[in-house]
Coordinates of N, CA and C in Angstrom, one line a residue:
R1 N 0.7 -1.2 0.0 CA 0.0 0.0 -0.1 C 0.8 1.2 0.0
S2 N 0.6 2.2 -0.7 CA 1.3 3.5 -1.0 C 0.8 4.5 0.1
F3 N 2.0 5.2 0.6 CA 1.7 6.2 1.7 C 2.4 7.5 1.2
D4 N 2.4 7.6 -0.2 CA 3.0 8.9 -0.8 C 2.0 10.0 -0.8
K5 N 0.8 9.8 -0.5 CA -0.2 10.8 -0.6 C 0.2 11.9 0.3
E6 N 0.2 13.3 -0.2 CA 0.6 14.3 0.6 C -0.4 14.6 1.6
I7 N 0.1 14.9 2.8 CA -0.8 15.4 4.0 C -1.1 17.0 3.8
L8 N -2.2 17.4 3.7 CA -2.6 18.8 3.6 C -2.4 19.6 4.8
G9 N -1.8 20.7 4.8 CA -1.8 21.7 6.0 C -3.0 22.6 5.9
I10 N -3.1 23.5 6.9 CA -4.3 24.2 7.1 C -4.4 25.2 5.9
K11 N -3.2 25.8 5.4 CA -3.2 26.7 4.4 C -3.6 26.1 3.1
D12 N -3.2 24.8 2.9 CA -3.7 24.0 1.7 C -5.2 23.7 1.7
I13 N -5.8 23.5 3.0 CA -7.2 23.3 2.9 C -7.9 24.6 2.6
L14 N -7.5 25.5 3.1 CA -8.1 26.9 3.0 C -8.1 27.3 1.5
K15 N -6.9 27.0 0.9 CA -6.8 27.3 -0.5 C -7.8 26.5 -1.4
Q16 N -8.0 25.1 -1.0 CA -8.8 24.3 -1.7 C -10.3 24.6 -1.6
S17 N -10.6 25.4 -0.4 CA -12.0 25.7 0.1 C -12.5 26.8 -1.0
E18 N -11.6 27.6 -1.5 CA -12.2 28.6 -2.6 C -12.9 27.9 -3.7
G19 N -12.3 26.8 -4.1 CA -13.0 26.0 -5.2 C -14.3 25.4 -4.7
S20 N -14.3 25.0 -3.3 CA -15.5 24.4 -2.9 C -16.6 25.3 -2.6
F21 N -16.2 26.5 -2.4 CA -17.3 27.6 -2.1 C -17.8 28.0 -3.6
A22 N -17.0 28.0 -4.7 CA -17.5 28.3 -5.9 C -18.5 27.2 -6.5
K23 N -18.2 26.0 -6.1 CA -19.1 24.8 -6.5 C -20.4 24.8 -5.7
G24 N -20.2 25.3 -4.5 CA -21.3 25.4 -3.5 C -22.4 26.5 -4.0
I25 N -21.8 27.6 -4.5 CA -22.7 28.7 -5.0 C -23.3 28.3 -6.2
M26 N -22.7 27.4 -7.1 CA -23.4 26.9 -8.3 C -24.4 26.0 -7.9
A27 N -24.2 25.1 -7.0 CA -25.2 24.2 -6.4 C -26.3 25.0 -5.9
Y28 N -26.1 25.9 -5.1 CA -27.2 26.8 -4.4 C -28.0 27.5 -5.5
E29 N -27.4 28.0 -6.5 CA -28.2 28.7 -7.6 C -29.1 27.6 -8.3
A30 N -28.5 26.5 -8.6 CA -29.3 25.4 -9.2 C -30.5 25.1 -8.4
M31 N -30.3 25.0 -7.0 CA -31.3 24.6 -6.1 C -32.5 25.6 -6.1
L32 N -32.2 26.9 -6.3 CA -33.1 27.9 -6.3 C -33.9 27.7 -7.6
E33 N -33.1 27.5 -8.7 CA -33.9 27.3 -10.0 C -34.9 26.1 -10.0
L34 N -34.4 25.0 -9.4 CA -35.2 23.9 -9.2 C -36.5 24.2 -8.5
K35 N -36.4 25.0 -7.4 CA -37.5 25.4 -6.7 C -38.5 26.1 -7.6
K36 N -38.1 27.0 -8.6 CA -38.9 27.7 -9.5 C -39.4 26.6 -10.6
D37 N -38.7 25.8 -11.0 CA -39.1 24.9 -12.1 C -38.5 23.6 -11.8
K38 N -39.1 22.6 -11.3 CA -38.5 21.3 -11.0 C -38.1 20.4 -12.1
H39 N -38.6 20.9 -13.3 CA -38.2 20.3 -14.5 C -37.1 20.9 -15.3
N40 N -36.5 21.7 -14.7 CA -35.0 22.2 -15.2 C -34.0 21.3 -15.3
L41 N -33.8 20.6 -16.3 CA -32.8 19.6 -16.4 C -31.3 20.1 -16.1
S42 N -31.1 21.3 -16.7 CA -29.6 21.8 -16.6 C -29.3 22.1 -15.1
A43 N -30.3 22.6 -14.4 CA -30.1 23.0 -13.0 C -30.0 21.7 -12.2
R44 N -30.9 20.7 -12.6 CA -30.8 19.4 -11.9 C -29.3 18.7 -12.0
E45 N -28.8 18.8 -13.3 CA -27.5 18.3 -13.6 C -26.4 18.9 -12.7
V46 N -26.5 20.2 -12.6 CA -25.6 21.1 -11.8 C -25.7 20.7 -10.3
L47 N -26.8 20.5 -9.8 CA -27.0 20.3 -8.5 C -26.6 18.7 -8.3
Q48 N -26.7 17.8 -9.1 CA -26.2 16.5 -8.9 C -24.7 16.4 -9.0
N49 N -24.0 17.3 -9.7 CA -22.7 17.3 -9.9 C -21.8 18.1 -8.7
H50 N -22.6 19.0 -8.2 CA -22.0 20.0 -7.1 C -22.8 19.9 -5.8
G51 N -23.7 19.0 -5.8 CA -24.6 19.2 -4.5 C -23.7 19.0 -3.2
K52 N -22.7 18.0 -3.3 CA -22.0 17.9 -2.0 C -21.1 19.1 -1.5
Y53 N -21.1 20.1 -2.4 CA -20.6 21.3 -1.8 C -21.7 22.3 -1.5
L54 N -22.8 22.1 -1.4 CA -24.0 23.0 -1.0 C -23.7 23.5 0.2
G55 N -23.2 22.8 1.2 CA -22.9 23.4 2.6 C -22.1 24.6 2.6
Y56 N -21.1 24.8 1.8 CA -20.3 26.0 1.7 C -21.2 27.2 1.3
A57 N -22.2 27.0 0.5 CA -23.1 28.2 0.3 C -23.9 28.5 1.6
F58 N -24.4 27.4 2.2 CA -25.1 27.7 3.5 C -24.2 28.1 4.5
F59 N -22.9 27.9 4.4 CA -22.0 28.5 5.4 C -21.8 30.1 5.2
L60 N -21.8 30.5 3.9 CA -21.9 31.9 3.5 C -23.2 32.5 4.3
R61 N -24.2 31.9 4.0 CA -25.6 32.5 4.4 C -25.5 32.5 6.0
S62 N -25.0 31.5 6.7 CA -24.9 31.6 8.2 C -24.0 32.9 8.7
H63 N -23.2 33.3 7.9 CA -22.6 34.5 8.3 C -23.0 35.8 7.5
G64 N -24.3 35.8 7.1 CA -25.0 36.9 6.6 C -24.6 37.4 5.2
I65 N -24.0 36.4 4.4 CA -23.8 36.7 3.1 C -24.6 35.9 2.1
D66 N -25.1 36.7 1.1 CA -26.0 36.1 0.1 C -25.0 35.3 -0.8
P67 N -25.1 33.9 -0.8 CA -24.2 33.4 -1.8 C -24.0 33.7 -3.3
L68 N -25.2 34.3 -3.7 CA -25.2 34.7 -5.2 C -24.6 36.1 -5.2
Q69 N -24.6 36.8 -4.1 CA -23.8 38.1 -4.3 C -22.3 38.2 -3.5
A70 N -22.0 36.9 -3.3 CA -20.6 36.9 -2.6 C -19.5 37.2 -3.4
T71 N -18.6 38.0 -2.9 CA -17.5 38.5 -3.7 C -16.2 37.6 -3.3
S72 N -15.2 37.7 -4.0 CA -13.9 36.8 -3.6 C -13.3 37.3 -2.2
T73 N -13.6 38.5 -1.9 CA -13.2 38.9 -0.7 C -14.0 38.3 0.6
D74 N -15.4 38.3 0.3 CA -16.2 37.7 1.2 C -15.9 36.2 1.4
I75 N -15.6 35.4 0.4 CA -15.2 34.2 0.5 C -13.9 33.9 1.2
Q76 N -13.0 34.8 0.9 CA -11.7 34.7 1.5 C -11.8 34.9 3.2
N77 N -12.6 36.0 3.5 CA -12.8 36.2 4.9 C -13.6 35.1 5.6
V78 N -14.6 34.5 4.9 CA -15.2 33.5 5.8 C -14.5 32.2 5.7
S79 N -13.7 32.0 4.6 CA -13.0 30.6 4.6 C -12.0 30.6 5.8
S80 N -11.5 31.6 6.3 CA -10.6 31.7 7.4 C -11.4 31.1 8.7
K81 N -12.7 31.1 8.7 CA -13.4 30.4 9.8 C -13.7 29.0 9.7
L82 N -13.1 28.3 8.6 CA -13.5 27.0 8.4 C -12.5 26.0 9.4
V83 N -11.6 26.6 9.9 CA -10.6 26.0 10.6 C -10.7 26.3 12.2
P84 N -10.9 25.4 13.2 CA -11.1 25.9 14.5 C -9.7 26.2 15.0
H85 N -9.5 26.8 16.1 CA -8.3 27.1 16.9 C -7.6 25.8 17.1
V86 N -6.2 25.9 16.8 CA -5.5 24.6 16.9 C -5.2 24.4 18.3
W87 N -4.7 25.3 19.2 CA -4.1 24.9 20.5 C -5.2 24.2 21.4
P88 N -6.4 24.4 21.4 CA -7.3 23.5 22.3 C -7.4 22.2 21.8
L89 N -7.3 21.9 20.5 CA -7.3 20.5 20.0 C -5.9 19.9 20.3
F90 N -4.9 20.6 20.0 CA -3.6 20.1 20.3 C -3.4 19.7 21.6
W91 N -3.8 20.4 22.7 CA -3.5 19.9 24.0 C -4.5 19.0 24.5
S92 N -5.8 19.2 24.0 CA -6.8 18.2 24.5 C -6.6 16.8 24.1
F93 N -6.1 16.6 23.0 CA -5.6 15.2 22.4 C -4.5 14.7 23.1
R94 N -3.6 15.5 23.3 CA -2.3 14.9 23.9 C -2.4 14.6 25.5
I95 N -3.2 15.5 26.2 CA -3.5 15.1 27.6 C -4.4 14.0 27.6
M96 N -5.4 13.8 26.7 CA -6.2 12.5 26.7 C -5.3 11.2 26.4
V97 N -4.3 11.4 25.5 CA -3.6 10.2 25.3 C -2.6 9.9 26.5
L98 N -2.1 11.1 27.1 CA -1.3 10.9 28.3 C -1.9 10.2 29.4
C99 N -3.2 10.5 29.6 CA -4.0 9.9 30.6 C -4.1 8.4 30.3
G100 N -4.3 8.1 28.9 CA -4.2 6.6 28.5 C -3.0 5.8 29.0
F101 N -2.0 6.4 28.6 CA -0.7 5.8 29.0 C -0.4 5.6 30.4
W102 N -0.8 6.6 31.2 CA -0.8 6.6 32.6 C -1.6 5.6 33.2
F103 N -2.8 5.3 32.7 CA -3.7 4.2 33.1 C -3.0 2.8 32.9
I104 N -2.3 2.6 31.8 CA -1.6 1.4 31.4 C -0.4 1.1 32.5
V105 N 0.3 2.2 32.8 CA 1.5 2.2 33.7 C 1.0 1.8 35.1
L106 N -0.1 2.5 35.4 CA -0.6 2.3 36.8 C -1.1 0.9 37.1
F107 N -2.0 0.4 36.1 CA -2.5 -0.9 36.1 C -1.4 -1.9 36.0
A108 N -0.3 -1.7 35.3 CA 0.8 -2.6 35.1 C 1.6 -2.7 36.5
L109 N 1.8 -1.6 37.0 CA 2.4 -1.6 38.3 C 1.6 -2.2 39.4
A110 N 0.3 -1.9 39.4 CA -0.6 -2.5 40.5 C -0.6 -4.1 40.3
F111 N -0.6 -4.6 39.0 CA -0.6 -6.0 38.6 C 0.8 -6.6 39.3
I112 N 1.8 -6.0 38.9 CA 3.1 -6.5 39.4 C 3.2 -6.7 41.1
K113 N 2.6 -5.5 41.6 CA 2.7 -5.6 43.1 C 1.9 -6.7 43.7
S114 N 0.6 -6.8 43.3 CA -0.4 -7.6 43.6 C 0.1 -9.2 43.3
S115 N 0.7 -9.3 42.2 CA 1.2 -10.8 41.9 C 2.2 -11.2 42.9
R116 N 3.0 -10.3 43.6 CA 4.0 -10.6 44.5 C 3.4 -10.6 45.8
G117 N 2.1 -10.4 46.0 CA 1.6 -10.4 47.3 C 1.7 -9.1 48.2
D118 N 2.3 -8.1 47.5 CA 2.6 -6.9 48.2 C 1.4 -6.0 48.2
F119 N 0.7 -6.0 49.3 CA -0.4 -5.1 49.4 C -0.4 -3.9 50.4
A120 N 0.9 -3.8 51.0 CA 1.1 -2.7 51.9 C 0.9 -1.5 51.3
P121 N 0.4 -0.5 52.1 CA 0.2 0.9 51.6 C 1.6 1.5 51.2
S122 N 1.5 2.1 49.9 CA 2.6 2.7 49.3 C 2.2 3.9 48.5
W123 N 3.2 4.5 47.6 CA 2.9 5.5 46.9 C 1.9 5.3 45.7
L124 N 1.8 4.0 45.4 CA 0.9 3.4 44.4 C -0.5 3.6 44.8
H125 N -0.8 3.3 46.1 CA -2.0 3.5 46.5 C -2.6 5.1 46.4
K126 N -1.7 6.0 46.7 CA -2.0 7.3 46.7 C -2.2 7.7 45.3
A127 N -1.3 7.2 44.3 CA -1.4 7.6 42.9 C -2.7 7.0 42.4
A128 N -3.2 5.7 42.8 CA -4.5 5.4 42.3 C -5.5 6.2 42.7
L129 N -5.4 6.6 44.1 CA -6.6 7.5 44.6 C -6.6 8.9 43.9
Y130 N -5.5 9.5 43.7 CA -5.4 10.7 42.9 C -5.8 10.7 41.5
S131 N -5.8 9.4 41.0 CA -6.1 9.2 39.5 C -7.5 9.0 39.3
L132 N -8.4 9.0 40.3 CA -9.7 8.5 40.2 C -10.5 9.5 39.2
P133 N -10.0 11.0 39.2 CA -10.9 11.8 38.3 C -10.3 11.7 36.9
L134 N -9.1 11.0 36.7 CA -8.6 11.1 35.3 C -9.4 10.4 34.2
P135 N -10.1 9.3 34.5 CA -10.9 8.8 33.5 C -11.9 9.8 32.9
W136 N -12.6 10.5 33.8 CA -13.6 11.5 33.4 C -12.9 12.7 32.7
V137 N -11.7 13.1 33.1 CA -11.0 14.1 32.4 C -10.7 13.6 30.9
A138 N -10.2 12.5 30.9 CA -9.9 11.8 29.5 C -11.1 11.7 28.5
A139 N -12.2 11.3 29.1 CA -13.4 11.2 28.4 C -13.9 12.6 27.9
E140 N -14.0 13.6 28.7 CA -14.3 15.0 28.5 C -13.4 15.6 27.4
L141 N -12.1 15.3 27.5 CA -11.2 15.9 26.5 C -11.5 15.2 25.1
G142 N -11.8 14.0 25.2 CA -12.1 13.2 23.9 C -13.4 13.8 23.2
W143 N -14.3 14.2 24.0 CA -15.5 15.0 23.4 C -15.0 16.3 22.8
V144 N -14.1 17.1 23.6 CA -13.7 18.3 23.0 C -13.0 18.1 21.7
V145 N -12.1 17.1 21.6 CA -11.5 16.9 20.3 C -12.5 16.6 19.3
A146 N -13.5 15.6 19.5 CA -14.5 15.2 18.5 C -15.4 16.4 18.2
E147 N -16.0 17.2 19.1 CA -17.0 18.1 18.9 C -16.4 19.6 18.4
Y148 N -15.4 19.9 19.1 CA -14.8 21.2 18.8 C -13.9 21.1 17.5
G149 N -13.4 19.8 17.3 CA -12.4 19.5 16.1 C -13.2 19.6 14.7
R150 N -14.5 19.3 14.8 CA -15.2 19.3 13.6 C -15.9 20.7 13.2
Q151 N -15.8 21.6 14.1 CA -16.3 22.9 13.7 C -15.7 23.5 12.6
P152 N -16.5 24.3 11.8 CA -17.9 24.8 12.0 C -18.9 23.8 11.4
W153 N -18.7 22.5 11.2 CA -19.6 21.6 10.6 C -20.3 20.7 11.6
A154 N -21.5 20.6 11.3 CA -22.3 19.6 12.0 C -22.2 18.2 11.2
I155 N -22.2 18.4 9.8 CA -21.9 17.3 8.9 C -20.9 18.0 8.0
Q156 N -19.8 17.4 7.9 CA -18.6 17.9 7.2 C -19.0 18.3 5.7
G157 N -18.9 19.7 5.5 CA -19.0 20.1 4.1 C -20.5 20.2 3.7
I158 N -21.4 19.9 4.4 CA -22.6 19.8 4.2 C -23.8 20.7 4.9
L159 N -23.6 20.5 6.3 CA -24.5 21.3 7.2 C -23.6 22.0 8.4
P160 N -23.6 23.3 8.2 CA -22.8 24.1 9.2 C -23.5 24.1 10.5
T161 N -22.9 24.1 11.7 CA -23.4 23.9 12.9 C -24.5 25.0 13.3
S162 N -24.2 26.1 12.7 CA -25.1 27.3 12.8 C -26.5 26.9 12.3
M163 N -26.6 26.1 11.2 CA -28.0 25.8 10.7 C -28.3 24.4 11.2
G164 N -27.6 23.8 12.1 CA -28.0 22.6 12.7 C -28.6 22.7 14.1
V165 N -28.9 23.9 14.4 CA -29.6 24.2 15.8 C -31.0 23.7 15.6
S166 N -31.5 23.2 16.9 CA -32.7 22.6 17.1 C -33.8 23.7 17.1
A167 N -35.1 23.5 16.7 CA -36.1 24.5 16.7 C -36.7 24.4 18.0
T168 N -36.3 23.7 19.1 CA -36.9 23.7 20.3 C -36.7 24.9 21.0
S169 N -37.6 25.4 21.7 CA -37.5 26.7 22.4 C -36.6 26.6 23.6
S170 N -36.1 27.7 24.0 CA -35.2 27.9 25.1 C -35.9 27.5 26.4
A171 N -37.2 27.7 26.5 CA -37.9 27.3 27.7 C -38.0 25.7 27.8
M172 N -38.2 25.1 26.7 CA -38.2 23.6 26.7 C -36.9 23.2 27.1
V173 N -35.8 23.7 26.7 CA -34.6 23.2 26.9 C -34.2 23.4 28.4
L174 N -34.5 24.5 28.9 CA -34.4 24.8 30.3 C -34.9 23.9 31.2
T175 N -36.3 23.6 30.8 CA -37.2 22.7 31.6 C -36.7 21.4 31.7
S176 N -36.3 20.7 30.5 CA -35.8 19.4 30.5 C -34.4 19.3 31.2
L177 N -33.5 20.4 31.0 CA -32.3 20.4 31.7 C -32.5 20.4 33.3
A178 N -33.4 21.4 33.7 CA -33.7 21.4 35.1 C -34.4 20.0 35.6
G179 N -35.2 19.4 34.9 CA -35.6 18.0 35.3 C -34.5 17.0 35.4
F180 N -33.5 17.0 34.6 CA -32.4 16.0 34.7 C -31.6 16.5 35.9
V181 N -31.3 17.6 36.1 CA -30.5 18.0 37.2 C -31.0 17.8 38.4
I182 N -32.4 17.9 38.7 CA -33.1 17.6 39.9 C -33.1 16.2 40.1
F183 N -33.3 15.4 39.1 CA -33.7 13.8 39.3 C -32.2 13.2 39.6
Y184 N -31.2 13.7 39.1 CA -29.9 13.1 39.3 C -29.1 13.6 40.7
T185 N -29.6 14.8 41.0 CA -29.2 15.3 42.3 C -29.9 14.5 43.5
V186 N -31.2 14.1 43.3 CA -31.9 13.5 44.2 C -31.0 12.0 44.3
L187 N -30.9 11.4 43.2 CA -30.1 10.2 43.2 C -28.8 10.3 43.9
L188 N -28.2 11.3 43.7 CA -26.7 11.5 44.2 C -26.9 11.7 45.7
V189 N -27.9 12.4 46.1 CA -28.0 12.6 47.7 C -28.4 11.2 48.4
I190 N -29.2 10.4 47.8 CA -29.6 9.1 48.2 C -28.4 8.3 48.2
D191 N -27.6 8.2 47.2 CA -26.4 7.3 47.0 C -25.4 7.8 48.1
I192 N -25.1 8.9 48.3 CA -24.2 9.4 49.3 C -24.7 9.1 50.6
G193 N -25.9 9.2 51.0 CA -26.6 8.8 52.2 C -26.4 7.4 52.5
L194 N -26.7 6.5 51.5 CA -26.5 5.0 51.7 C -25.1 4.7 52.0
M195 N -24.1 5.3 51.2 CA -22.7 4.9 51.3 C -22.3 5.5 52.8
I196 N -22.8 6.6 53.3 CA -22.2 6.9 54.6 C -22.8 6.1 55.7
K197 N -24.1 5.6 55.5 CA -24.9 4.7 56.4 C -24.2 3.4 56.6
Y198 N -23.8 2.7 55.4 CA -23.1 1.5 55.6 C -21.7 1.6 55.8
A199 N -21.0 2.7 55.5 CA -19.6 2.9 55.9 C -19.7 2.9 57.4
R200 N -20.5 3.6 58.2 CA -20.6 3.9 59.6 C -20.9 2.4 60.3
L201 N -21.6 1.6 59.7 CA -22.1 0.2 60.2 C -20.7 -0.7 60.3
G202 N -19.9 -0.4 59.4 CA -18.7 -1.3 59.2 C -18.8 -2.6 58.6
P203 N -18.1 -3.5 58.6 CA -18.2 -4.8 57.9 C -19.1 -5.7 58.7
V204 N -19.9 -6.6 58.0 CA -20.7 -7.6 58.7 C -19.7 -8.5 59.5
K205 N -20.4 -8.8 60.8 CA -19.5 -9.5 61.7 C -19.3 -11.0 61.1
G206 N -20.2 -11.6 60.6 CA -20.0 -13.0 60.0 C -18.8 -13.0 58.9
Y207 N -19.0 -12.0 58.1 CA -18.0 -11.9 57.0 C -16.5 -11.6 57.7
A208 N -16.5 -10.7 58.6 CA -15.3 -10.4 59.2 C -14.7 -11.6 59.9
S209 N -15.6 -12.4 60.6 CA -15.1 -13.5 61.4 C -14.5 -14.6 60.3
A210 N -15.3 -14.7 59.4 CA -14.7 -15.7 58.3 C -13.5 -15.3 57.6
S211 N -13.3 -13.9 57.4 CA -12.0 -13.5 56.9 C -10.9 -13.8 57.9
E212 N -11.2 -13.5 59.0 CA -10.1 -13.7 60.2 C -9.8 -15.2 60.2
G213 N -10.7 -16.2 60.2 CA -10.6 -17.5 60.2 C -9.8 -18.0 59.0
G214 N -10.0 -17.3 57.9 CA -9.3 -17.7 56.7 C -7.8 -17.3 56.7
T215 N -7.6 -16.2 57.4 CA -6.1 -15.8 57.5 C -5.3 -16.5 58.5

């Protein structure tokens, strides 16, 4: 298998986007023509050939620019917004991967110590304790890479995120969000209460006696 294909940089992608905008505008114009006359075969052919670039015309609209009136300056200014900021993605991805390697090292050391029968308190216990939030951190950073990294597209090249917003009212969103927050807060309070209750009771006597007898 050949790996000679050139990897494009940000500047190369932005340069190529100029052609994508031009094809998107052609597809947008053809779409409007078909709305007027659905039997327009030439417009249908243009839309079939360039329809996959239609999102670039929508991207212009989302920035208040009429695709049919867009100038080369407008396209150049808007194309700079096709690439998200690099540094949040750069560090989010690397911290996520670093967490993954740390989990591998931590579990490997824990396996070695446990296989030797060494369960005495050590720095490894503290490291495991302090590492408890890291899986959540890694998962959230993964979402940052996935969701922020694909901006400004909800569907690459087809649907800008600004046009993918739900029509649900803000009141409905706040109501559902408040419901989830209240529900899971109640569950959290119950869970913490049960943990405190049974932690104060201590181990079951029968289980403790059996464990002592086994040792």
